[in-house]
């Protein structure tokens, strides 16, 4: 069954976009519900994933009779990402249908490469056109939600399950979306403990030809540690946006730390990937070596090089020895995993470390199962938290970048 014709559907989406630009975040659920009913659907509820990607919570509306968070379906705390149909749609990026007295659709909410939740729709019937219209509606809703997320305390509160420390608040304010990507490359990252992070941070950025990634680990776990990581991200961005290379970035960050945060240091990896050729360049400043995952196996020591000194270790402002830029040639489908030592050194109550072997095994299993990078990392960080009974003593950051060029692009590079 076709809900509305194509022209009417386009007009409804245009109207929703226009009105939502002037609406408060609290009005979005009501606007989306009104639009879906004009489309001939019965109901719509926006669910957003929490910061740790453990639960999906319905976004509250301001109009009387619209469910408050947790009120939908009798789930006081939302729906679990693991073990529910809604969670399956979120994890896989595929629309899921449930038949019963009503036809319920769970449509993923994805902004670019960043998954943010699901849209629950109830329809009287379903055909290919209706399904396509529901997916187009979800794509618009995701973009509208993200357009307001940066300045809405309401939306931020809706994805938090506990208070956040001052240093964590500062760190998250500096970091980009967890996942970015194009048809050629994807980069995804996770951090724990999400509400208490102190000195870890990540960054990734795309240009027409390259992907830049950064992972830093500042000494300590206090506000100064968070400031140290923030300075590193700012120095990295300022330098690369001015045309500087990896060596320039390390020099800028090192100088800033020595001048403004003496006696504070951090380890870091700064890397560039040429998305056309697969050439990987990186600088390692006292950090654990990146891992290369190829055809569902870790290539032993493929990216292991002698690490140079951490940044900020030069309080007397002596000229820093220029960092060595390392190079490696990737193959299509290769994944690069960069982590902080809080991942492998996380200990259980009995003192057992999570360890690099377990890290590798978890990522390889996810890769072999065909999981996308964001879901592979979500499952990995859940394993780390389970190993540590839900609470880490140190920050743990993991970034996974995958080069997946189109076949014609690869052929052009080879030529």
C-alpha positions as semicolon CSV with decimal commas, in nm:
position;residue;x (nm);y (nm);z (nm)
1;X;0,000;0,000;0,000
2;X;0,127;0,346;-0,088
3;X;0,068;0,592;0,194
4;X;0,086;0,910;-0,016
5;X;0,210;0,987;-0,365
6;X;0,563;1,105;-0,427
7;X;0,488;1,477;-0,460
8;X;0,278;1,489;-0,143
9;X;0,544;1,294;0,045
10;X;0,814;1,540;-0,061
11;X;0,596;1,831;0,049
12;X;0,543;1,673;0,392
13;X;0,917;1,620;0,442
14;X;0,991;1,976;0,329
15;X;0,733;2,107;0,573
16;X;0,880;1,901;0,859
17;X;1,229;2,029;0,780
18;X;1,111;2,389;0,761
19;X;0,911;2,382;1,086
20;X;1,176;2,185;1,276
21;X;1,441;2,448;1,207
22;X;1,252;2,689;1,432
23;X;1,125;2,430;1,679
24;X;1,272;2,348;2,018
25;X;1,417;1,998;2,066
26;X;1,122;1,917;2,292
27;X;0,883;1,981;2,005
28;X;1,051;1,736;1,766
29;X;0,868;1,421;1,883
30;X;0,532;1,593;1,832
31;X;0,628;1,727;1,489
32;X;0,747;1,385;1,373
33;X;0,431;1,221;1,505
34;X;0,211;1,474;1,324
35;X;0,399;1,415;0,999
36;X;0,370;1,037;1,020
37;X;-0,004;1,058;1,074
38;X;-0,036;1,277;0,765
39;X;0,153;1,003;0,582
40;X;-0,112;0,753;0,685
41;X;0,094;0,589;0,959
42;X;-0,045;0,537;1,307
43;X;0,236;0,647;1,538
44;X;0,603;0,742;1,566
45;X;0,848;0,757;1,857
46;X;1,212;0,869;1,841
47;X;1,453;0,651;2,040
48;X;1,808;0,774;2,106
49;X;2,104;0,559;2,209
50;X;2,265;0,650;2,538
51;X;2,628;0,762;2,556
52;X;2,754;0,409;2,620
53;X;2,528;0,254;2,353
54;X;2,362;0,021;2,602
55;X;1,999;0,141;2,587
56;X;1,756;0,315;2,351
57;X;1,540;0,572;2,528
58;X;1,230;0,740;2,380
59;X;1,262;1,114;2,338
60;X;0,999;1,301;2,537
61;X;0,751;1,536;2,374
62;X;0,610;1,852;2,527
63;X;0,248;1,805;2,424
64;X;0,005;1,643;2,662
65;X;-0,038;1,273;2,597
66;X;0,303;1,224;2,433
67;X;0,508;0,961;2,619
68;X;0,781;1,076;2,853
69;X;1,119;0,899;2,835
70;X;1,080;0,534;2,926
71;X;0,700;0,534;2,904
72;X;0,671;0,353;2,571
73;X;0,591;-0,015;2,584
74;X;0,618;-0,030;2,963
75;X;0,998;-0,004;2,953
76;X;1,087;0,238;3,232
77;X;1,449;0,269;3,125
78;X;1,405;0,232;2,750
79;X;1,504;-0,072;2,547
80;X;1,830;-0,264;2,564
81;X;2,056;-0,241;2,260
82;X;2,137;-0,611;2,304
83;X;1,857;-0,862;2,282
84;X;1,576;-0,648;2,135
85;X;1,444;-0,595;1,785
86;X;1,500;-0,221;1,825
87;X;1,859;-0,288;1,929
88;X;1,910;-0,519;1,632
89;X;1,803;-0,239;1,397
90;X;2,045;-0,002;1,572
91;X;2,335;-0,251;1,566
92;X;2,296;-0,367;1,206
93;X;2,159;-0,054;1,038
94;X;1,873;-0,259;0,887
95;X;1,502;-0,182;0,918
96;X;1,324;-0,446;1,126
97;X;0,954;-0,535;1,113
98;X;0,738;-0,696;1,382
99;X;0,393;-0,825;1,293
100;X;0,110;-0,856;1,543
101;X;-0,207;-0,665;1,609
102;X;-0,009;-0,376;1,458
103;X;0,280;-0,362;1,211
104;X;0,577;-0,212;1,399
105;X;0,886;-0,089;1,216
106;X;1,221;-0,010;1,377
107;X;1,409;0,217;1,136
108;X;1,775;0,312;1,212
109;X;1,852;0,679;1,272
110;X;2,187;0,749;1,107
111;X;2,348;1,086;1,038
112;X;2,620;1,033;0,779
113;X;2,805;0,736;0,931
114;X;2,707;0,814;1,291
115;X;2,424;0,602;1,430
116;X;2,217;0,784;1,689
117;X;1,912;0,567;1,756
118;X;1,599;0,423;1,593
119;X;1,258;0,547;1,484
120;X;0,962;0,334;1,594
121;X;0,679;0,352;1,342
122;X;0,340;0,180;1,341
123;X;0,174;0,126;1,005
124;X;-0,161;-0,025;0,903
125;X;0,008;-0,214;0,618
126;X;0,337;-0,230;0,434
127;X;0,464;-0,229;0,078
128;X;0,792;-0,131;-0,088
129;X;0,693;0,234;-0,132
130;X;0,581;0,269;0,229
131;X;0,906;0,116;0,349
132;X;1,110;0,353;0,133
133;X;0,914;0,654;0,261
134;X;0,966;0,546;0,624
135;X;1,340;0,516;0,568
136;X;1,353;0,860;0,405
137;X;1,161;1,004;0,698
138;X;1,408;0,845;0,942
139;X;1,704;0,991;0,751
140;X;1,554;1,339;0,782
141;X;1,471;1,293;1,151
142;X;1,831;1,188;1,223
143;X;1,968;1,503;1,060
144;X;1,720;1,726;1,243
145;X;1,806;1,570;1,579
146;X;2,181;1,606;1,518
147;X;2,139;1,968;1,406
148;X;2,010;2,051;1,755
149;X;2,219;1,812;1,965
150;X;2,517;2,046;1,993
151;X;2,328;2,315;2,180
152;X;2,042;2,130;2,350
153;X;2,080;2,026;2,713
154;X;1,754;1,836;2,677
155;X;1,892;1,613;2,403
156;X;2,218;1,561;2,588
157;X;2,035;1,469;2,907
158;X;1,827;1,219;2,712
159;X;2,137;1,018;2,618
160;X;2,298;1,026;2,963
161;X;2,225;0,782;3,240
162;X;2,437;0,943;3,513
163;X;2,613;1,272;3,597
164;X;2,934;1,355;3,413
165;X;3,257;1,475;3,572
166;X;3,393;1,817;3,483
167;X;3,693;1,674;3,295
168;X;3,470;1,435;3,100
169;X;3,234;1,719;3,006
170;X;3,532;1,914;2,873
171;X;3,672;1,616;2,685
172;X;3,345;1,529;2,507
173;X;3,300;1,894;2,408
174;X;3,626;1,875;2,212
175;X;3,569;1,541;2,039
176;X;3,401;1,480;1,701
177;X;3,123;1,228;1,629
178;X;3,224;0,873;1,717
179;X;3,196;0,758;1,356
180;X;3,275;0,931;1,027
181;X;3,314;0,785;0,682
182;X;3,277;0,787;0,306
183;X;3,246;0,518;0,040
184;X;3,623;0,465;0,073
185;X;3,698;0,479;0,443
186;X;3,536;0,457;0,786
187;X;3,674;0,562;1,124
188;X;3,500;0,485;1,452
189;X;3,604;0,531;1,816
190;X;3,481;0,460;2,169
191;X;3,591;0,581;2,514
192;X;3,531;0,448;2,863
193;X;3,457;0,526;3,138
194;X;3,234;0,758;2,935
195;X;3,120;0,972;3,228
196;X;3,458;0,995;3,400
197;X;3,722;1,011;3,127
198;X;4,022;1,219;3,224
199;X;4,318;1,214;2,987
200;X;4,216;1,013;2,680
201;X;4,079;1,167;2,363
202;X;4,046;1,094;1,991
203;X;3,999;1,290;1,672
204;X;3,932;1,201;1,310
205;X;3,878;1,419;1,006
206;X;3,823;1,373;0,633
207;X;3,937;1,563;0,327
208;X;3,877;1,479;-0,037
209;X;4,185;1,254;-0,036
210;X;4,279;1,168;0,320
211;X;4,163;1,052;0,661
212;X;4,342;1,192;0,964
213;X;4,317;1,014;1,300
214;X;4,454;1,103;1,642
215;X;4,454;0,912;1,970
216;X;4,608;1,071;2,281
217;X;4,656;0,953;2,638
218;X;4,750;1,223;2,890
219;X;4,916;1,139;3,218
220;X;4,678;1,128;3,515
221;X;4,303;1,126;3,549
222;X;4,214;1,474;3,669
223;X;4,101;1,806;3,522
224;X;4,457;1,895;3,420
225;X;4,476;1,565;3,231
226;X;4,162;1,655;3,041
227;X;4,303;1,998;2,965
228;X;4,624;1,836;2,841
229;X;4,427;1,616;2,599
230;X;4,217;1,914;2,486
231;X;4,531;2,117;2,411
232;X;4,665;1,824;2,207
233;X;4,349;1,806;1,995
234;X;4,345;2,183;1,946
235;X;4,711;2,188;1,847
236;X;4,659;1,903;1,604
237;X;4,359;2,068;1,439
238;X;4,516;2,412;1,421
239;X;4,829;2,273;1,257
240;X;4,669;2,049;0,998
241;X;4,414;2,318;0,905
242;X;4,706;2,548;0,838
243;X;4,863;2,293;0,604
244;X;5,109;2,135;0,851
245;X;5,216;1,772;0,833
246;X;5,253;1,508;1,105
247;X;5,593;1,637;1,214
248;X;5,451;1,988;1,247
249;X;5,165;1,855;1,459
250;X;5,395;1,685;1,708
251;X;5,611;1,997;1,735
252;X;5,309;2,222;1,795
253;X;5,156;1,997;2,062
254;X;5,490;1,944;2,234
255;X;5,561;2,318;2,246
256;X;5,213;2,399;2,379
257;X;5,234;2,142;2,656
258;X;5,579;2,255;2,764
259;X;5,475;2,619;2,771
260;X;5,128;2,599;2,926
261;X;5,118;2,266;3,108
262;X;5,472;2,198;3,230
263;X;5,532;1,864;3,398
264;X;5,239;1,717;3,206
265;X;5,297;1,471;2,926
266;X;5,096;1,253;2,694
267;X;5,148;0,969;2,451
268;X;4,993;0,998;2,108
269;X;4,955;0,857;1,762
270;X;4,888;1,095;1,475
271;X;4,817;0,927;1,141
272;X;4,714;1,010;0,785
273;X;4,563;0,764;0,538
274;X;4,558;0,843;0,167
275;X;4,215;0,707;0,077
276;X;4,303;0,682;-0,293
277;X;4,626;0,483;-0,264
278;X;4,605;0,323;0,081
279;X;4,933;0,478;0,196
280;X;4,933;0,501;0,577
281;X;5,165;0,751;0,749
282;X;5,193;0,787;1,124
283;X;5,396;0,923;1,413
284;X;5,417;0,733;1,742
285;X;5,499;0,939;2,051
286;X;5,540;0,682;2,328
287;X;5,211;0,509;2,248
288;X;5,119;0,139;2,207
289;X;5,179;0,034;1,846
290;X;4,880;0,029;1,609
291;X;4,749;-0,310;1,497
292;X;4,688;-0,411;1,134
293;X;4,392;-0,644;1,077
294;X;4,397;-0,806;0,734
295;X;4,163;-1,079;0,610
296;X;4,035;-1,147;0,963
297;X;4,384;-1,182;1,113
298;X;4,623;-0,947;1,288
299;X;4,947;-0,918;1,091
300;X;5,206;-0,959;1,364
301;X;5,425;-0,649;1,421
302;X;5,320;-0,503;1,084
303;X;5,298;-0,152;1,229
304;X;5,537;-0,190;1,519
305;X;5,814;0,068;1,505
306;X;6,040;0,221;1,768
307;X;5,825;0,472;1,957
308;X;5,972;0,813;2,024
309;X;5,943;1,021;2,340
310;X;5,600;1,127;2,469
311;X;5,498;1,487;2,413
312;X;5,546;1,748;2,687
313;X;5,855;1,581;2,828
314;X;6,084;1,874;2,743
315;X;6,033;2,142;3,011
316;X;6,353;2,332;2,926
317;X;6,231;2,405;2,571
318;X;6,529;2,243;2,404
319;X;6,463;2,175;2,035
320;X;6,272;1,848;2,001
321;X;6,423;1,586;1,776
322;X;6,187;1,568;1,475
323;X;5,963;1,265;1,492
324;X;6,010;0,991;1,236
325;X;5,714;0,948;1,003
326;X;5,647;0,580;0,943
327;X;5,478;0,438;0,634
328;X;5,287;0,124;0,541
329;X;5,088;0,019;0,235
330;X;4,735;-0,099;0,310
331;X;4,530;-0,345;0,111
332;X;4,157;-0,298;0,046
333;X;3,960;-0,414;0,348
334;X;4,245;-0,355;0,596
335;X;4,156;-0,222;0,938
336;X;4,386;-0,021;1,165
337;X;4,322;-0,042;1,539
338;X;4,473;0,219;1,773
339;X;4,419;0,193;2,147
340;X;4,540;0,342;2,474
341;X;4,706;0,129;2,741
342;X;4,392;0,144;2,954
343;X;4,239;-0,112;2,716
344;X;4,494;-0,389;2,753
345;X;4,583;-0,309;3,115
346;X;4,225;-0,315;3,245
347;X;4,225;-0,561;3,534
348;X;3,951;-0,779;3,679
349;X;3,894;-0,807;4,054
350;X;4,140;-1,098;4,058
351;X;4,410;-0,885;3,896
352;X;4,387;-1,046;3,549
353;X;4,465;-0,803;3,266
354;X;4,235;-0,781;2,966
355;X;4,552;-0,806;2,755
356;X;4,637;-0,755;2,391
357;X;4,562;-1,117;2,301
358;X;4,203;-1,086;2,419
359;X;4,174;-0,748;2,246
360;X;4,293;-0,899;1,918
361;X;4,067;-1,204;1,951
362;X;3,758;-0,990;2,012
363;X;3,823;-0,760;1,715
364;X;3,912;-1,046;1,480
365;X;3,596;-1,235;1,572
366;X;3,387;-0,925;1,503
367;X;3,567;-0,874;1,173
368;X;3,509;-1,235;1,069
369;X;3,140;-1,197;1,154
370;X;3,119;-0,906;0,912
371;X;3,037;-0,645;1,175
372;X;3,088;-0,281;1,083
373;X;3,352;-0,087;1,276
374;X;3,108;0,095;1,512
375;X;2,943;-0,230;1,620
376;X;3,273;-0,414;1,652
377;X;3,396;-0,143;1,889
378;X;3,072;-0,134;2,085
379;X;3,096;-0,507;2,149
380;X;3,465;-0,480;2,234
381;X;3,414;-0,209;2,495
382;X;3,128;-0,409;2,646
383;X;3,370;-0,699;2,685
384;X;3,626;-0,476;2,854
385;X;3,366;-0,341;3,096
386;X;3,238;-0,690;3,173
387;X;3,594;-0,800;3,242
388;X;3,623;-0,513;3,489
389;X;3,270;-0,555;3,634
390;X;3,144;-0,234;3,480
391;X;3,404;0,015;3,601
392;X;3,751;0,099;3,473
393;X;4,029;0,247;3,684
394;X;4,192;0,405;3,378
395;X;4,065;0,555;3,054
396;X;4,029;0,314;2,764
397;X;4,009;0,449;2,409
398;X;3,988;0,246;2,089
399;X;3,980;0,374;1,732
400;X;3,921;0,146;1,435
401;X;3,974;0,275;1,080
402;X;3,892;0,068;0,772
403;X;4,000;0,129;0,414
404;X;3,733;-0,005;0,177
405;X;3,793;0,163;-0,161
406;X;3,567;0,109;-0,456
407;X;3,704;-0,143;-0,705
408;X;3,754;0,115;-0,981
409;X;3,936;0,342;-0,736
410;X;4,173;0,059;-0,643
411;X;4,239;-0,017;-1,009
412;X;4,317;0,348;-1,080
413;X;4,561;0,360;-0,787
414;X;4,738;0,045;-0,904
415;X;4,774;0,187;-1,252
